PDB file of C-alpha atoms in Angstrom:
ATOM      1  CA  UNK A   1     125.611 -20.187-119.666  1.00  0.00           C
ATOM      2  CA  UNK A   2     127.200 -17.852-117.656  1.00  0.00           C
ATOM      3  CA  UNK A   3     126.710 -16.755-114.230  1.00  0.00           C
ATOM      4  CA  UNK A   4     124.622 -13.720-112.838  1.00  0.00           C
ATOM      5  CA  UNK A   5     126.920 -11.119-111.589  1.00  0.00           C
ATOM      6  CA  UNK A   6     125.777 -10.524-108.009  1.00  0.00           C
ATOM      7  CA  UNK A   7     124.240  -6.822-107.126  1.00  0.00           C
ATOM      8  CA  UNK A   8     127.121  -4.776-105.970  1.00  0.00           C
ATOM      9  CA  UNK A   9     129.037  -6.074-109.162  1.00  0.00           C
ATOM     10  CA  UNK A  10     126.016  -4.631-111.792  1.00  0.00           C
ATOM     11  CA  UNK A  11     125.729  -1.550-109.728  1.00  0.00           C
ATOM     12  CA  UNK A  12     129.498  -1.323-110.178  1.00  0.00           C
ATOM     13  CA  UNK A  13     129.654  -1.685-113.966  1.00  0.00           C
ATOM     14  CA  UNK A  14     126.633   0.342-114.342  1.00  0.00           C
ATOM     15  CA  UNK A  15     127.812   3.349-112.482  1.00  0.00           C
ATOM     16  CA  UNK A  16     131.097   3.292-114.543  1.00  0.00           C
ATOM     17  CA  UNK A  17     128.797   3.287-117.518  1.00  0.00           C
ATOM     18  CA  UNK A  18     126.849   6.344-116.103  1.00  0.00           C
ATOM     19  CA  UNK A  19     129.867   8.084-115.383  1.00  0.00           C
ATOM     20  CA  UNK A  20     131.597   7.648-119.111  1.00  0.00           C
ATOM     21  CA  UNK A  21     127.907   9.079-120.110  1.00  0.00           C
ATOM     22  CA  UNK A  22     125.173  10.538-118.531  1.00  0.00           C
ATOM     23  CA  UNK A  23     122.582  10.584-120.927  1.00  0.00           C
ATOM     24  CA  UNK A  24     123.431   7.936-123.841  1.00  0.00           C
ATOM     25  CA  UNK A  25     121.809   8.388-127.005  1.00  0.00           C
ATOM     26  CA  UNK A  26     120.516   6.182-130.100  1.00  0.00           C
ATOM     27  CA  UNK A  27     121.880   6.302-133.120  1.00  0.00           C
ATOM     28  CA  UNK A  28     118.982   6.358-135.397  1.00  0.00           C
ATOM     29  CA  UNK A  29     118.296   9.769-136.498  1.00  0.00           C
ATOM     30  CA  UNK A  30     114.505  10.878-136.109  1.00  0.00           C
ATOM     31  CA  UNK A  31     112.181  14.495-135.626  1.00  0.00           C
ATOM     32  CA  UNK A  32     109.317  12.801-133.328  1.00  0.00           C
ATOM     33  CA  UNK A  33     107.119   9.932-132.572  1.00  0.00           C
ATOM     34  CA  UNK A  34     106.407   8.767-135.702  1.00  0.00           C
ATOM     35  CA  UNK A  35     109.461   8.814-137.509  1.00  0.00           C
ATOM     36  CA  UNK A  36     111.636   7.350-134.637  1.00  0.00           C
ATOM     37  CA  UNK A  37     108.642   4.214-135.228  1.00  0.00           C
ATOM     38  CA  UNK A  38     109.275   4.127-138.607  1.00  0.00           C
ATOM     39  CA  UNK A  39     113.313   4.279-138.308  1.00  0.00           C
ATOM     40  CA  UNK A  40     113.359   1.597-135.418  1.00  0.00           C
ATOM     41  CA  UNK A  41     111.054  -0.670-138.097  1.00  0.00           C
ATOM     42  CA  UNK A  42     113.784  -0.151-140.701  1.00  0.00           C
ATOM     43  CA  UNK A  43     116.459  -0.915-138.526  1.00  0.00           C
ATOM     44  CA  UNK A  44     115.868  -5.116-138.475  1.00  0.00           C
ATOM     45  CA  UNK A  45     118.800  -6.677-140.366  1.00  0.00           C
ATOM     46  CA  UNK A  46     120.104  -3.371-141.313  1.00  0.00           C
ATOM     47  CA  UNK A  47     122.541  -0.670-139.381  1.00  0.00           C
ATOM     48  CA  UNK A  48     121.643   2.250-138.164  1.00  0.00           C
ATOM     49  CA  UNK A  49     124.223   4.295-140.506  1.00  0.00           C
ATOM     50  CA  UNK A  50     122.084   2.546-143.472  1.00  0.00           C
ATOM     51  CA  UNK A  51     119.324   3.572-142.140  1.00  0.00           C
ATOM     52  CA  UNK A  52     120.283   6.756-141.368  1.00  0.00           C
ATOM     53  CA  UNK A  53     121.100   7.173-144.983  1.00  0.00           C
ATOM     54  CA  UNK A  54     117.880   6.612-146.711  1.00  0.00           C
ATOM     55  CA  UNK A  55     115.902   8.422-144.283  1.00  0.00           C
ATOM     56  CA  UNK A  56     117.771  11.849-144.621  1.00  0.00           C
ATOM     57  CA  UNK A  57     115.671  13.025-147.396  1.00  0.00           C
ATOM     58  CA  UNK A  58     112.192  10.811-146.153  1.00  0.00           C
ATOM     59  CA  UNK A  59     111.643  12.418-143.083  1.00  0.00           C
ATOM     60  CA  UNK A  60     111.575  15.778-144.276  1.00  0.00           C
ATOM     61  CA  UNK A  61     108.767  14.942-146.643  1.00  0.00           C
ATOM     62  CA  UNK A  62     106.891  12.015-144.889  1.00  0.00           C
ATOM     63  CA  UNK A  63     107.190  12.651-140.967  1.00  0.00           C
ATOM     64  CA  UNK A  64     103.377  11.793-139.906  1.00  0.00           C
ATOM     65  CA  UNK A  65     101.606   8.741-141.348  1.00  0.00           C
ATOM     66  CA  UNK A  66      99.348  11.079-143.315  1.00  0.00           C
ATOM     67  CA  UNK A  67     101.949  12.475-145.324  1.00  0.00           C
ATOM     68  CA  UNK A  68     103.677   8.823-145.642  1.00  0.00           C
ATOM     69  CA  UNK A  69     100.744   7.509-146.734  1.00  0.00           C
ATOM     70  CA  UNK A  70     100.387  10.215-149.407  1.00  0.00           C
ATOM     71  CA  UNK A  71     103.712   9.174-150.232  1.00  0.00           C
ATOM     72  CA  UNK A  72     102.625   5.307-150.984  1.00  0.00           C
ATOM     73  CA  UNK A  73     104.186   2.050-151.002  1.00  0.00           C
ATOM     74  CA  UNK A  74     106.487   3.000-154.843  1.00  0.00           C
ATOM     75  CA  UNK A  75     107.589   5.964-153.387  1.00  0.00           C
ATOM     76  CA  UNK A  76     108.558   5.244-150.172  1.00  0.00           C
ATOM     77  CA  UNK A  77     110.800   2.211-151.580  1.00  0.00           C
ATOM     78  CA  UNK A  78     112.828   4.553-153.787  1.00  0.00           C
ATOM     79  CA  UNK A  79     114.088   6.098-150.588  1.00  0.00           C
ATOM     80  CA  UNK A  80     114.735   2.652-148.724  1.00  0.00           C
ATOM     81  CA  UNK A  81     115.541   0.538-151.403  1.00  0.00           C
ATOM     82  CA  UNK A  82     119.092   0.731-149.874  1.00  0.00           C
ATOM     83  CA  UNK A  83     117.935  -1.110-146.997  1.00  0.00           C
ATOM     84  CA  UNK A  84     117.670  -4.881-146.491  1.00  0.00           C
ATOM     85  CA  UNK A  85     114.323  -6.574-147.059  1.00  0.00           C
ATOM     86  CA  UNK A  86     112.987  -3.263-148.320  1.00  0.00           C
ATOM     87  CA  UNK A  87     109.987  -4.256-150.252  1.00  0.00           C
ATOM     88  CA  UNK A  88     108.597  -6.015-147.703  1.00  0.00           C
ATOM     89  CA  UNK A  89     109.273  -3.233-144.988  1.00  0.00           C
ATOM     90  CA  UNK A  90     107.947  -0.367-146.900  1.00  0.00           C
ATOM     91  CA  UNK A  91     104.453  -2.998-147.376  1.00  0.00           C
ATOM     92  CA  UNK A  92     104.492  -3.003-143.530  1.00  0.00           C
ATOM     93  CA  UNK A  93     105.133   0.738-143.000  1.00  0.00           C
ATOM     94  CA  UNK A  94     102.109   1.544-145.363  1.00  0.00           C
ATOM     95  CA  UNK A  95      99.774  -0.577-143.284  1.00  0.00           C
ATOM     96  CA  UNK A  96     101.377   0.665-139.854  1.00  0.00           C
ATOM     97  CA  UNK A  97     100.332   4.407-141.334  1.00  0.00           C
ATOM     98  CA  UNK A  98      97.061   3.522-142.469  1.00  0.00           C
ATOM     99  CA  UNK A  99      96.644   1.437-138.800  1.00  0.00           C
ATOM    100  CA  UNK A 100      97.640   4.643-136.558  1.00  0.00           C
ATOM    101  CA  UNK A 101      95.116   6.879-138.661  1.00  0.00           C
ATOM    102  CA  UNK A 102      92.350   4.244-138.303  1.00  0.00           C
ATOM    103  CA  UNK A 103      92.915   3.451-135.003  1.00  0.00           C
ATOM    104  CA  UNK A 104      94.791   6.081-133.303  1.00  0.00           C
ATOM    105  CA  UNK A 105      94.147   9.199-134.861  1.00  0.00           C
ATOM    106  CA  UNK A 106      97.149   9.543-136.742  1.00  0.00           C
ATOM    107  CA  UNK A 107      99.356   9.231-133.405  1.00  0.00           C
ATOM    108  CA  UNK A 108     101.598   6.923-132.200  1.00  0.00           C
ATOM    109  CA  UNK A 109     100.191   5.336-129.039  1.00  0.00           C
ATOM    110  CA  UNK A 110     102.093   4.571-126.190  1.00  0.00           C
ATOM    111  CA  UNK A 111     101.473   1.202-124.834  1.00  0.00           C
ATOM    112  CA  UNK A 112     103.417  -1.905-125.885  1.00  0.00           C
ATOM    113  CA  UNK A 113     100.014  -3.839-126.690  1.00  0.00           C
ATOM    114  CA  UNK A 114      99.121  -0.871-129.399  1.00  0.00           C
ATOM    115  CA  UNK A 115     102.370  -1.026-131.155  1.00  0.00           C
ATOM    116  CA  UNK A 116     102.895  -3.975-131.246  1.00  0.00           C
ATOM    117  CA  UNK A 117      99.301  -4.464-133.011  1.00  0.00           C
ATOM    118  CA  UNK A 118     100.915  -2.149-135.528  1.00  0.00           C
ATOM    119  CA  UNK A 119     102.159  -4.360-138.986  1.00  0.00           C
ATOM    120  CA  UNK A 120     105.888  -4.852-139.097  1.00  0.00           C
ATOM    121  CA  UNK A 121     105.957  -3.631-135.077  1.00  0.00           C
ATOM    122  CA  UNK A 122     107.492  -6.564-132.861  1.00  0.00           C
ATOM    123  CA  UNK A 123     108.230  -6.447-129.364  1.00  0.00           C
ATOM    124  CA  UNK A 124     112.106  -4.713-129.697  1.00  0.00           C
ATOM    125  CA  UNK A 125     110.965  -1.938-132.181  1.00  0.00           C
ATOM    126  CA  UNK A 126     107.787  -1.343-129.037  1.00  0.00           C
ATOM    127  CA  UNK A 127     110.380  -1.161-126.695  1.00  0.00           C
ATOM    128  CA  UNK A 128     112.714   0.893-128.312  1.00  0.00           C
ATOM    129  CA  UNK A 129     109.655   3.780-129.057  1.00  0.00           C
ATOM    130  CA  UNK A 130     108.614   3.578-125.235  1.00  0.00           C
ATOM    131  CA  UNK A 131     111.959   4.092-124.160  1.00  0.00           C
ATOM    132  CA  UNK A 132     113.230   6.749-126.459  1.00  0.00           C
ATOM    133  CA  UNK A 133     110.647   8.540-126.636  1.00  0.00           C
ATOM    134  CA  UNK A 134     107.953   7.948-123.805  1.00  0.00           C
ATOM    135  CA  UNK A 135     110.881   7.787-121.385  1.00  0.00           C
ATOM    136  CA  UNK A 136     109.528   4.318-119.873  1.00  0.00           C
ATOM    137  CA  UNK A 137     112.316   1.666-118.779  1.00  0.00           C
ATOM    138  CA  UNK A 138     111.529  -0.449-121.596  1.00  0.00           C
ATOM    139  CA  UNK A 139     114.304  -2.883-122.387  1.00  0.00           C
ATOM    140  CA  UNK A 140     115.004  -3.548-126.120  1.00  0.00           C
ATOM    141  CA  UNK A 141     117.371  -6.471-126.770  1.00  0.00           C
ATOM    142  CA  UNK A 142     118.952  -6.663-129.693  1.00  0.00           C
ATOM    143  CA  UNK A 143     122.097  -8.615-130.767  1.00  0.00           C
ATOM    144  CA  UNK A 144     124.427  -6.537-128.857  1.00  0.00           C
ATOM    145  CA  UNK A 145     122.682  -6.647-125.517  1.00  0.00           C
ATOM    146  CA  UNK A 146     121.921 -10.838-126.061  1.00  0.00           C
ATOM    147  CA  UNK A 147     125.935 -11.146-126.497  1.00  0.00           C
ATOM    148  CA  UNK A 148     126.673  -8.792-123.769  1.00  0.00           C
ATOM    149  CA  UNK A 149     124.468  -9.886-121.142  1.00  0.00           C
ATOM    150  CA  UNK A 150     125.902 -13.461-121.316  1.00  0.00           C
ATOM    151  CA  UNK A 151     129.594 -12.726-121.621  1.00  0.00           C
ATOM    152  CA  UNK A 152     129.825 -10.572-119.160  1.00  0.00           C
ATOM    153  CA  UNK A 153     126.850 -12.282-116.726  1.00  0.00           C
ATOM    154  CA  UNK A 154     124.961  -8.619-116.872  1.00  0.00           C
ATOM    155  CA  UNK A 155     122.092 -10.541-118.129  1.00  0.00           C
ATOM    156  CA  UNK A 156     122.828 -14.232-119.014  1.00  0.00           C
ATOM    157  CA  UNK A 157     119.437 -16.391-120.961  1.00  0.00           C
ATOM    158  CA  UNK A 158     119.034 -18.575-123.694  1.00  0.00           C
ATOM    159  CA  UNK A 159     116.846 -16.053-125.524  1.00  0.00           C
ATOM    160  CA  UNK A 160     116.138 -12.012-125.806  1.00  0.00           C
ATOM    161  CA  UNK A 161     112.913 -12.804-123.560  1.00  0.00           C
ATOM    162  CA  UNK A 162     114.971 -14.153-120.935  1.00  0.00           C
ATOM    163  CA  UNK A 163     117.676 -11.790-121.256  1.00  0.00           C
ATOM    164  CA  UNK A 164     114.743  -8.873-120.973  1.00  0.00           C
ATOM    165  CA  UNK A 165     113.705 -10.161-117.754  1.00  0.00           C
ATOM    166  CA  UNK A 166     117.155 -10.698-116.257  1.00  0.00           C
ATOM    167  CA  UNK A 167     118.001  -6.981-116.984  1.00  0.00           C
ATOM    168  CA  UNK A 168     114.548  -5.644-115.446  1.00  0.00           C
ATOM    169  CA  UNK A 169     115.004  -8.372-112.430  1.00  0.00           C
ATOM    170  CA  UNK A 170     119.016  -7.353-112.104  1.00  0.00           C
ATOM    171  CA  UNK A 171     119.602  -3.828-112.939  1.00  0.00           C
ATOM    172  CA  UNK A 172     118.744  -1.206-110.385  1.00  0.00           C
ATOM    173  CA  UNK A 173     115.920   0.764-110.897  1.00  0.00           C
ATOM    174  CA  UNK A 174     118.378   4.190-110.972  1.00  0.00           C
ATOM    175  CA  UNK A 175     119.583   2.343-114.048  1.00  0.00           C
ATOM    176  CA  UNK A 176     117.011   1.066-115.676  1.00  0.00           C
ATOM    177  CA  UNK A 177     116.005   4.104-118.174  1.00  0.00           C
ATOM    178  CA  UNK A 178     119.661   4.191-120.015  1.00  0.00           C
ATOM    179  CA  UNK A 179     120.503   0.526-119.649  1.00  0.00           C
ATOM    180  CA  UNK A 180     119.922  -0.594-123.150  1.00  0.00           C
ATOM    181  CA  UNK A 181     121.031   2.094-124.849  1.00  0.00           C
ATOM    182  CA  UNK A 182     124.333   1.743-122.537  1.00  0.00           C
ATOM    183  CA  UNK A 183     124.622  -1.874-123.295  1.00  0.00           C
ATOM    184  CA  UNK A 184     123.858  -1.906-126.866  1.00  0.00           C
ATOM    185  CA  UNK A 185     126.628   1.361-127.262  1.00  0.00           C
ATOM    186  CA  UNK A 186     129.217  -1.425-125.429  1.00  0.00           C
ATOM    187  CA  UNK A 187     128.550  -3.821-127.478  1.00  0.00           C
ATOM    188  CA  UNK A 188     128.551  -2.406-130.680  1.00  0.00           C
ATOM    189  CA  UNK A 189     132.259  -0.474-129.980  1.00  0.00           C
ATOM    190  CA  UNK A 190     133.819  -2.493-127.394  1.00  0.00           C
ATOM    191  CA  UNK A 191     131.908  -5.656-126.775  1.00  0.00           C
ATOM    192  CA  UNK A 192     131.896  -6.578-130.318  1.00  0.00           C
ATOM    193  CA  UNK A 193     131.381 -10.020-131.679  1.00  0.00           C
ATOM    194  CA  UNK A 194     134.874 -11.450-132.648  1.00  0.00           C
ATOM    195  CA  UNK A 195     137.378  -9.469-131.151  1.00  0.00           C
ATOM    196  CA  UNK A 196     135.855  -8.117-128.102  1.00  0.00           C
ATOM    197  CA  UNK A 197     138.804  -5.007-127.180  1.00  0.00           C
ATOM    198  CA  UNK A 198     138.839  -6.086-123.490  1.00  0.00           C
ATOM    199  CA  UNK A 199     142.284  -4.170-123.419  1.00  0.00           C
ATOM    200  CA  UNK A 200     140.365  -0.887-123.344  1.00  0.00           C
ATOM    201  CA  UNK A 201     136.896  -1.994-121.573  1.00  0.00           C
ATOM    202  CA  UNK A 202     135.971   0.181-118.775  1.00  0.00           C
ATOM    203  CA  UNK A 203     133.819  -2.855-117.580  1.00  0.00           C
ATOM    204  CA  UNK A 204     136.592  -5.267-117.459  1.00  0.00           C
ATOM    205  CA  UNK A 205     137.159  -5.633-113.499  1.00  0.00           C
ATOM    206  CA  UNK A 206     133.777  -7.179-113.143  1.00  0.00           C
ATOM    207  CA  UNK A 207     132.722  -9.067-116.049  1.00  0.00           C
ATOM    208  CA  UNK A 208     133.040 -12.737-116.184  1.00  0.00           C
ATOM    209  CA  UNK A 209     133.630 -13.318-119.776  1.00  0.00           C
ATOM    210  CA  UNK A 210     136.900 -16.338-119.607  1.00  0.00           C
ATOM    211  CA  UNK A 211     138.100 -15.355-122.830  1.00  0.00           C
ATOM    212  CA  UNK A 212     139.298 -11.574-122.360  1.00  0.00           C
ATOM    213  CA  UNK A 213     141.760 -10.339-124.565  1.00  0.00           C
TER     214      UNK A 213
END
């Protein structure tokens, strides 16, 4: 595995992060609470443009769990059917709607225990809700952040629970709101899997990774 960068070298690479941009942004396209739940749950094994896609003309129709609901399970798949493991994921989103009117009045709560007691609702799609939208420094560590985090000794571990703790142990707290999404952005456009483009990384003078091209 490789090493943890020391402090001044994170605070370094974040602040060069911070200054490229201020306020980085996800990518998955949402009007509130409720639908940025819903997109996040989509978003396992699929891309954000995908998902993207077959929400366009969901949202504007089904954007609280009553009107998704309304919608039910047949319907909703003709608009996600584009999506990987759709059948399965529009089961789950069903349930999650009928869950949040049950037990939360129809409104996404904002505790990672609650959502992730919501069906199809893991512990990444929690963490990406309380950060976007709550504003909490939740850390959500997907496949970009695992690779990034142990190339460049950000946040080395042998699994996304580790890596989670090493970026809430490691990264400043002035940092810790935008990490992910900054991480994740690097990862998916310049950190990328095969041919990481090292030649234009803004990152490069502190990261440890031994194969930079």
């Amino acid at each position: 595995m490789t090493p943890q960068l020391d402090y001044p070298a994170i605070h370094a690479i974040f602040s060069r992060l911070r200054e490229a941009e201020a306020e980085p942004q996800g990518e998955l396209d949402h009007t509130n609470a409720f639908t940025l739940l819903v997109a996040v749950a989509l978003s396992a094994q699929a891309t954000d443009k995908g998902v993207n896609r077959a929400t366009r003309d969901l949202f504007p129709i089904a954007d609280t769990p009553e009107k998704m609901l309304a919608l039910g399970e047949e319907g909703l798949i003709e608009h996600i059917k584009t999506i990987g493991l759709f059948r399965n994921k529009a089961k789950n989103v069903i349930k999650l709607c009928q869950r949040l009117i049950d037990v939360y009045g129809g409104e996404v709560p904002s505790s990672r225990a609650a959502l992730v007691s919501l069906p199809g609702v893991g512990r990444k799609t929690a963490n990406v809700v309380l950060n976007m939208w709550f504003r909490l420094p939740a850390q959500a560590v997907d496949t970009h952040i695992f690779r990034l985090g142990n190339r460049s000794g950000i946040c080395p571990g042998k699994d996304e629970a580790a890596v989670e703790r090493a970026i809430e142990d490691n990264i400043p707290a002035e940092f810790q709101q935008h990490a992910h999404h900054w991480m994740i952005l690097h990862g998916r456009y310049i950190c990328v899997a095969r041919k990481p483009k090292c030649g234009i990384c803004p990152i490069r003078d502190w990261c440890l990774y031994e194969e930079k091209t």
